Coordinates of N, CA and C in Angstrom, one line a residue:
M25 N 0.9 -1.2 0.0 CA 0.0 0.0 0.0 C 0.9 1.2 0.0
D26 N 0.5 2.3 -0.7 CA 1.2 3.5 -0.8 C 0.7 4.6 0.1
S27 N 1.5 5.2 0.8 CA 1.1 6.3 1.7 C 1.2 7.7 1.2
S28 N 1.4 7.8 -0.1 CA 1.7 9.2 -0.7 C 0.5 10.1 -0.4
G29 N -0.7 9.7 -0.6 CA -1.9 10.5 -0.3 C -2.0 11.0 1.1
M30 N -1.7 10.0 2.0 CA -1.7 10.3 3.4 C -0.6 11.3 3.8
R31 N 0.6 11.1 3.2 CA 1.7 12.1 3.4 C 1.3 13.5 3.0
R32 N 0.6 13.6 1.8 CA 0.2 14.9 1.4 C -0.8 15.5 2.3
A33 N -1.7 14.7 2.8 CA -2.7 15.2 3.8 C -2.0 15.7 5.1
Y34 N -1.1 15.0 5.5 CA -0.3 15.4 6.7 C 0.5 16.7 6.4
D35 N 1.1 16.8 5.3 CA 1.8 18.0 4.9 C 1.0 19.2 4.9
E36 N -0.3 19.1 4.5 CA -1.2 20.2 4.5 C -1.5 20.6 6.0
V37 N -1.8 19.6 6.8 CA -2.0 19.9 8.2 C -0.8 20.6 8.9
L38 N 0.3 20.0 8.6 CA 1.6 20.5 9.3 C 1.9 21.9 8.7
A39 N 1.6 22.2 7.5 CA 1.9 23.6 6.9 C 0.9 24.6 7.6
E40 N -0.3 24.2 7.8 CA -1.3 25.0 8.5 C -0.8 25.3 9.9
V41 N -0.4 24.3 10.6 CA 0.1 24.4 12.0 C 1.3 25.4 12.0
A42 N 2.3 25.2 11.1 CA 3.5 26.0 11.0 C 3.1 27.5 10.7
A43 N 2.1 27.7 10.0 CA 1.7 29.1 9.7 C 1.3 29.9 11.0
G44 N 0.8 29.1 12.0 CA 0.4 29.7 13.3 C -0.7 30.8 13.2
G45 N -0.7 31.6 14.2 CA -1.6 32.8 14.3 C -3.1 32.4 14.6
F46 N -3.3 31.3 15.3 CA -4.6 30.8 15.6 C -5.2 31.6 16.8
E47 N -6.5 31.8 16.7 CA -7.3 32.5 17.7 C -7.8 31.4 18.7
P48 N -8.1 31.8 19.9 CA -8.8 30.8 20.8 C -10.1 30.3 20.2
P49 N -10.4 29.1 20.5 CA -11.7 28.6 19.9 C -12.9 29.1 20.6
A50 N -14.0 29.0 19.9 CA -15.3 29.3 20.5 C -15.6 28.3 21.6
D51 N -16.5 28.7 22.4 CA -16.9 27.7 23.5 C -17.3 26.4 23.0
G52 N -16.7 25.3 23.6 CA -17.0 24.0 23.2 C -16.2 23.4 22.0
E53 N -15.4 24.3 21.4 CA -14.5 23.9 20.3 C -13.1 23.6 20.8
L54 N -12.4 22.8 19.9 CA -11.0 22.5 20.3 C -10.1 23.6 19.9
S55 N -9.0 23.8 20.6 CA -8.0 24.8 20.3 C -7.1 24.1 19.2
A56 N -6.2 24.9 18.6 CA -5.3 24.4 17.6 C -4.4 23.4 18.3
E57 N -3.9 23.7 19.5 CA -3.1 22.7 20.3 C -3.8 21.4 20.5
Q58 N -5.1 21.5 20.9 CA -5.9 20.3 21.2 C -6.1 19.5 19.9
I59 N -6.3 20.1 18.8 CA -6.5 19.4 17.5 C -5.2 18.7 17.1
V60 N -4.1 19.3 17.3 CA -2.8 18.6 16.9 C -2.6 17.5 17.9
A61 N -2.8 17.7 19.2 CA -2.7 16.6 20.2 C -3.6 15.4 19.8
H62 N -4.8 15.7 19.4 CA -5.7 14.7 19.1 C -5.2 13.9 17.9
L63 N -4.7 14.6 16.9 CA -4.2 13.9 15.7 C -3.0 13.0 16.0
A64 N -2.1 13.5 16.9 CA -0.9 12.7 17.2 C -1.3 11.5 18.1
A65 N -2.2 11.7 19.0 CA -2.7 10.5 19.8 C -3.4 9.5 18.9
N66 N -4.2 10.0 17.9 CA -4.8 9.1 17.0 C -3.8 8.3 16.1
D67 N -2.8 9.0 15.7 CA -1.7 8.4 14.9 C -1.1 7.2 15.7
E68 N -0.9 7.4 17.0 CA -0.4 6.3 17.8 C -1.3 5.1 17.8
L69 N -2.6 5.3 17.9 CA -3.5 4.2 17.8 C -3.5 3.5 16.4
M70 N -3.5 4.3 15.4 CA -3.5 3.8 14.0 C -2.2 3.0 13.8
S71 N -1.1 3.5 14.3 CA 0.2 2.8 14.2 C 0.1 1.4 14.9
E72 N -0.5 1.4 16.1 CA -0.6 0.1 16.8 C -1.4 -0.8 16.0
A73 N -2.5 -0.4 15.4 CA -3.4 -1.2 14.6 C -2.6 -1.7 13.4
T74 N -1.9 -0.9 12.8 CA -1.1 -1.2 11.6 C 0.0 -2.3 11.9
E75 N 0.6 -2.1 13.1 CA 1.6 -3.1 13.5 C 0.9 -4.4 13.8
A76 N -0.3 -4.4 14.4 CA -1.0 -5.7 14.6 C -1.3 -6.3 13.3
V77 N -1.8 -5.6 12.3 CA -2.1 -6.1 11.0 C -0.8 -6.8 10.4
L78 N 0.3 -6.1 10.5 CA 1.5 -6.6 9.9 C 2.0 -7.9 10.6
A79 N 1.7 -8.0 11.9 CA 2.0 -9.2 12.7 C 1.0 -10.3 12.6
G80 N -0.1 -10.0 12.0 CA -1.2 -11.0 11.8 C -2.0 -11.2 13.1
S81 N -2.0 -10.2 14.0 CA -2.7 -10.2 15.2 C -4.1 -9.5 15.1
P82 N -5.1 -10.0 15.8 CA -6.4 -9.3 15.8 C -6.2 -8.0 16.5
F83 N -7.0 -7.0 16.1 CA -6.9 -5.7 16.7 C -8.2 -5.0 16.4
A84 N -8.7 -4.2 17.4 CA -9.8 -3.3 17.2 C -9.3 -1.9 17.2
Y85 N -9.8 -1.0 16.3 CA -9.4 0.3 16.2 C -10.6 1.2 16.6
Y86 N -10.4 2.1 17.6 CA -11.4 3.0 18.0 C -10.9 4.4 17.8
D87 N -11.6 5.3 17.1 CA -11.0 6.6 16.9 C -11.1 7.4 18.2
L88 N -10.5 8.5 18.2 CA -10.4 9.3 19.4 C -11.3 10.6 19.4
E89 N -12.4 10.5 18.7 CA -13.3 11.7 18.6 C -13.8 12.1 20.0
T90 N -13.9 11.1 20.8 CA -14.5 11.3 22.2 C -13.4 11.4 23.3
I91 N -12.2 11.6 22.9 CA -11.1 11.8 23.9 C -11.4 12.9 24.8
H92 N -11.1 12.8 26.0 CA -11.5 13.8 27.0 C -10.5 15.0 26.9
R93 N -11.0 16.2 27.1 CA -10.1 17.3 27.0 C -9.0 17.3 28.0
P94 N -9.2 16.9 29.2 CA -8.1 16.8 30.1 C -6.9 16.0 29.6
Q95 N -7.2 14.9 28.8 CA -6.1 14.1 28.2 C -5.4 14.9 27.2
L96 N -6.2 15.6 26.4 CA -5.6 16.5 25.3 C -4.7 17.6 26.0
D97 N -5.3 18.2 27.0 CA -4.5 19.3 27.7 C -3.3 18.7 28.3
A98 N -3.3 17.5 28.8 CA -2.1 16.9 29.4 C -1.0 16.7 28.3
L99 N -1.5 16.3 27.1 CA -0.6 16.1 26.0 C 0.0 17.4 25.6
V100 N -0.8 18.4 25.5 CA -0.4 19.8 25.2 C 0.7 20.3 26.1
A101 N 0.5 20.1 27.4 CA 1.4 20.5 28.5 C 2.7 19.7 28.4
E102 N 2.6 18.4 28.1 CA 3.8 17.6 28.0 C 4.7 18.0 26.9
H103 N 4.1 18.5 25.8 CA 4.9 18.8 24.6 C 5.2 20.3 24.5
G104 N 4.8 21.1 25.4 CA 5.1 22.5 25.5 C 4.4 23.4 24.5
G105 N 3.2 23.1 24.1 CA 2.5 23.9 23.2 C 2.6 23.5 21.7
L106 N 2.2 24.4 20.8 CA 2.0 24.1 19.4 C 3.3 23.6 18.7
D107 N 4.4 24.3 19.0 CA 5.7 23.9 18.3 C 6.0 22.4 18.7
G108 N 6.0 22.1 20.0 CA 6.3 20.7 20.4 C 5.3 19.7 19.9
L109 N 4.0 20.1 19.8 CA 3.0 19.2 19.3 C 3.2 19.0 17.8
A110 N 3.6 20.0 17.1 CA 3.9 19.9 15.6 C 5.0 18.9 15.4
A111 N 6.0 19.0 16.2 CA 7.1 18.0 16.1 C 6.7 16.6 16.4
L112 N 5.8 16.5 17.4 CA 5.2 15.2 17.8 C 4.4 14.7 16.6
L113 N 3.5 15.5 16.0 CA 2.7 15.1 14.9 C 3.5 14.7 13.7
R114 N 4.6 15.4 13.5 CA 5.5 15.1 12.4 C 6.0 13.7 12.6
A115 N 6.5 13.4 13.8 CA 7.0 12.0 14.1 C 6.0 10.9 14.1
T116 N 4.8 11.2 14.6 CA 3.8 10.1 14.6 C 3.3 9.9 13.2
S117 N 3.1 10.9 12.4 CA 2.6 10.7 11.1 C 3.6 10.0 10.2
Q118 N 4.9 10.4 10.4 CA 6.0 9.7 9.6 C 6.0 8.2 9.9
R119 N 5.9 7.9 11.2 CA 5.9 6.5 11.7 C 4.7 5.7 11.0
L120 N 3.5 6.4 11.1 CA 2.3 5.7 10.5 C 2.5 5.5 9.0
C121 N 2.9 6.5 8.3 CA 3.1 6.4 6.9 C 4.1 5.3 6.5
A122 N 5.2 5.2 7.3 CA 6.2 4.2 7.0 C 5.6 2.8 7.3
L123 N 4.8 2.6 8.3 CA 4.1 1.4 8.5 C 3.1 1.0 7.4
V124 N 2.4 2.0 6.9 CA 1.4 1.9 5.8 C 2.1 1.4 4.6
D125 N 3.3 2.0 4.3 CA 4.1 1.6 3.1 C 4.5 0.1 3.2
R126 N 4.5 -0.5 4.3 CA 4.9 -1.9 4.5 C 3.8 -2.9 4.4
L127 N 2.5 -2.4 4.3 CA 1.4 -3.2 4.4 C 1.2 -4.2 3.3
G128 N 1.4 -3.8 2.1 CA 1.2 -4.7 0.9 C -0.2 -5.3 1.0
P129 N -0.3 -6.6 0.7 CA -1.6 -7.3 0.7 C -2.3 -7.4 2.1
A130 N -1.5 -7.2 3.1 CA -2.1 -7.2 4.5 C -3.0 -6.0 4.7
A131 N -3.0 -5.0 3.8 CA -3.9 -3.9 3.9 C -5.3 -4.3 3.8
D132 N -5.6 -5.4 3.2 CA -7.0 -5.9 3.1 C -7.5 -6.7 4.3
T133 N -6.7 -6.8 5.3 CA -7.0 -7.5 6.6 C -8.2 -6.8 7.2
P134 N -9.3 -7.5 7.6 CA -10.4 -6.8 8.3 C -10.0 -6.5 9.7
V135 N -10.3 -5.2 10.1 CA -10.0 -4.8 11.5 C -11.3 -4.2 12.0
D136 N -11.7 -4.7 13.2 CA -12.9 -4.2 13.9 C -12.7 -2.7 14.1
T137 N -13.5 -1.9 13.4 CA -13.3 -0.4 13.3 C -14.5 0.3 13.8
H138 N -14.2 1.3 14.7 CA -15.2 2.2 15.3 C -14.9 3.6 15.0
L139 N -15.6 4.3 14.1 CA -15.3 5.6 13.7 C -16.6 6.5 13.9
H140 N -16.4 7.7 14.4 CA -17.5 8.6 14.6 C -17.1 10.0 14.2
E141 N -17.3 10.3 12.9 CA -17.0 11.7 12.4 C -18.2 12.5 12.3
D142 N -18.6 13.1 13.3 CA -19.9 13.9 13.4 C -21.0 13.0 12.9
V143 N -22.0 13.5 12.2 CA -23.1 12.7 11.7 C -22.8 12.1 10.3
D144 N -21.7 12.6 9.7 CA -21.4 12.2 8.3 C -20.9 10.8 8.2
L145 N -20.2 10.3 9.2 CA -19.6 9.0 9.1 C -19.6 8.3 10.4
R146 N -20.3 7.2 10.4 CA -20.3 6.3 11.6 C -20.1 4.9 11.2
V147 N -19.0 4.3 11.7 CA -18.7 2.9 11.4 C -18.5 2.1 12.7
G148 N -19.1 1.0 12.7 CA -19.0 0.1 13.9 C -18.9 -1.4 13.4
E149 N -18.0 -1.7 12.6 CA -17.9 -3.0 12.0 C -16.5 -3.3 11.5
P150 N -16.2 -4.5 11.2 CA -14.9 -4.8 10.6 C -14.8 -4.2 9.2
L151 N -13.7 -3.5 8.9 CA -13.4 -3.0 7.6 C -12.0 -3.4 7.2
P152 N -11.8 -3.6 5.9 CA -10.4 -3.8 5.5 C -9.6 -2.6 6.0
W153 N -8.4 -2.9 6.6 CA -7.6 -1.8 7.2 C -7.3 -0.7 6.1
R154 N -7.2 -1.1 4.9 CA -7.0 -0.1 3.8 C -8.1 0.9 3.8
R155 N -9.3 0.5 4.0 CA -10.5 1.4 3.9 C -10.4 2.4 5.1
T156 N -10.1 1.9 6.3 CA -10.0 2.8 7.4 C -8.9 3.8 7.2
L157 N -7.7 3.4 6.7 CA -6.7 4.3 6.4 C -7.1 5.3 5.4
D158 N -7.9 4.9 4.4 CA -8.4 5.8 3.4 C -9.3 6.8 4.0
L159 N -10.2 6.4 4.9 CA -11.1 7.3 5.6 C -10.3 8.3 6.4
H160 N -9.3 7.9 7.0 CA -8.4 8.8 7.8 C -7.8 9.9 6.9
T161 N -7.4 9.4 5.7 CA -6.7 10.4 4.8 C -7.7 11.3 4.1
R162 N -8.9 10.8 3.7 CA -9.8 11.6 3.0 C -10.9 12.3 3.8
V163 N -11.1 11.8 5.0 CA -12.2 12.5 5.9 C -11.6 13.1 7.2
H164 N -10.9 12.3 7.9 CA -10.4 12.7 9.2 C -9.4 13.8 9.2
L165 N -8.4 13.7 8.4 CA -7.3 14.7 8.3 C -7.9 16.0 7.7
P166 N -8.7 16.0 6.6 CA -9.3 17.2 6.1 C -10.2 17.9 7.1
K167 N -10.9 17.1 7.9 CA -11.9 17.7 8.8 C -11.1 18.5 9.8
H168 N -10.0 18.0 10.3 CA -9.2 18.8 11.3 C -8.4 19.9 10.6
L169 N -8.1 19.8 9.4 CA -7.5 20.9 8.7 C -8.5 22.0 8.6
T170 N -9.7 21.7 8.3 CA -10.8 22.7 8.2 C -10.9 23.4 9.6
Q171 N -10.9 22.6 10.7 CA -11.0 23.2 12.0 C -9.9 24.1 12.3
L172 N -8.6 23.8 11.9 CA -7.5 24.7 12.1 C -7.7 26.0 11.3
R173 N -8.1 25.8 10.1 CA -8.3 27.0 9.3 C -9.4 27.9 9.8
A174 N -10.4 27.4 10.5 CA -11.5 28.1 11.0 C -11.0 29.0 12.3
L175 N -9.8 28.6 12.8 CA -9.3 29.4 13.9 C -8.4 30.6 13.5
R176 N -8.4 30.8 12.2 CA -7.7 32.0 11.7 C -8.6 33.2 12.0
P177 N -7.9 34.3 12.4 CA -8.7 35.5 12.8 C -9.7 36.0 11.8
E178 N -9.4 35.9 10.5 CA -10.3 36.4 9.5 C -11.5 35.5 9.3
L179 N -11.5 34.2 9.8 CA -12.6 33.3 9.7 C -13.3 33.0 11.0
H180 N -12.7 33.5 12.1 CA -13.3 33.2 13.4 C -14.3 34.2 13.8
P181 N -15.6 33.7 13.9 CA -16.7 34.6 14.1 C -16.7 35.4 15.4
H182 N -16.2 34.8 16.5 CA -16.3 35.5 17.8 C -15.3 36.6 18.0
T183 N -14.4 36.8 17.0 CA -13.4 37.9 17.1 C -13.9 39.2 16.4
R184 N -15.1 39.1 15.8 CA -15.6 40.3 15.0 C -16.4 41.2 15.9

């Protein structure tokens, strides 16, 4: 399996993070730091699942849409804010992409997958791991890229 599309999606997210200048989020929304922490933590879970697929071990993948904010805040504090989190995300995404490149035919292995992307995408069944990785690339990463862009002062409604 080829990770080139996933790498491009991460490059877009990381370029947005590097641009900086994010405003605080509206009530109930995630900050830029929390978004990046969420992505890095999710990468770790996806890497674990990919390693299990490569090893031929059963694994269940649960996305982190419902991760508690104190956990995200602890990750933010541990990595010293946005710059440290960007470095973490760069490392976790590179690791995931390198594992994806090794999958080959194992990418078709069914993995018990649980995804909840708002109301647009709900999965609670085994999917070929290739499909879950594709959803991560085409739905999950772009969703968080949009969230980051919405924190720009010119787009953020509560700053007007």
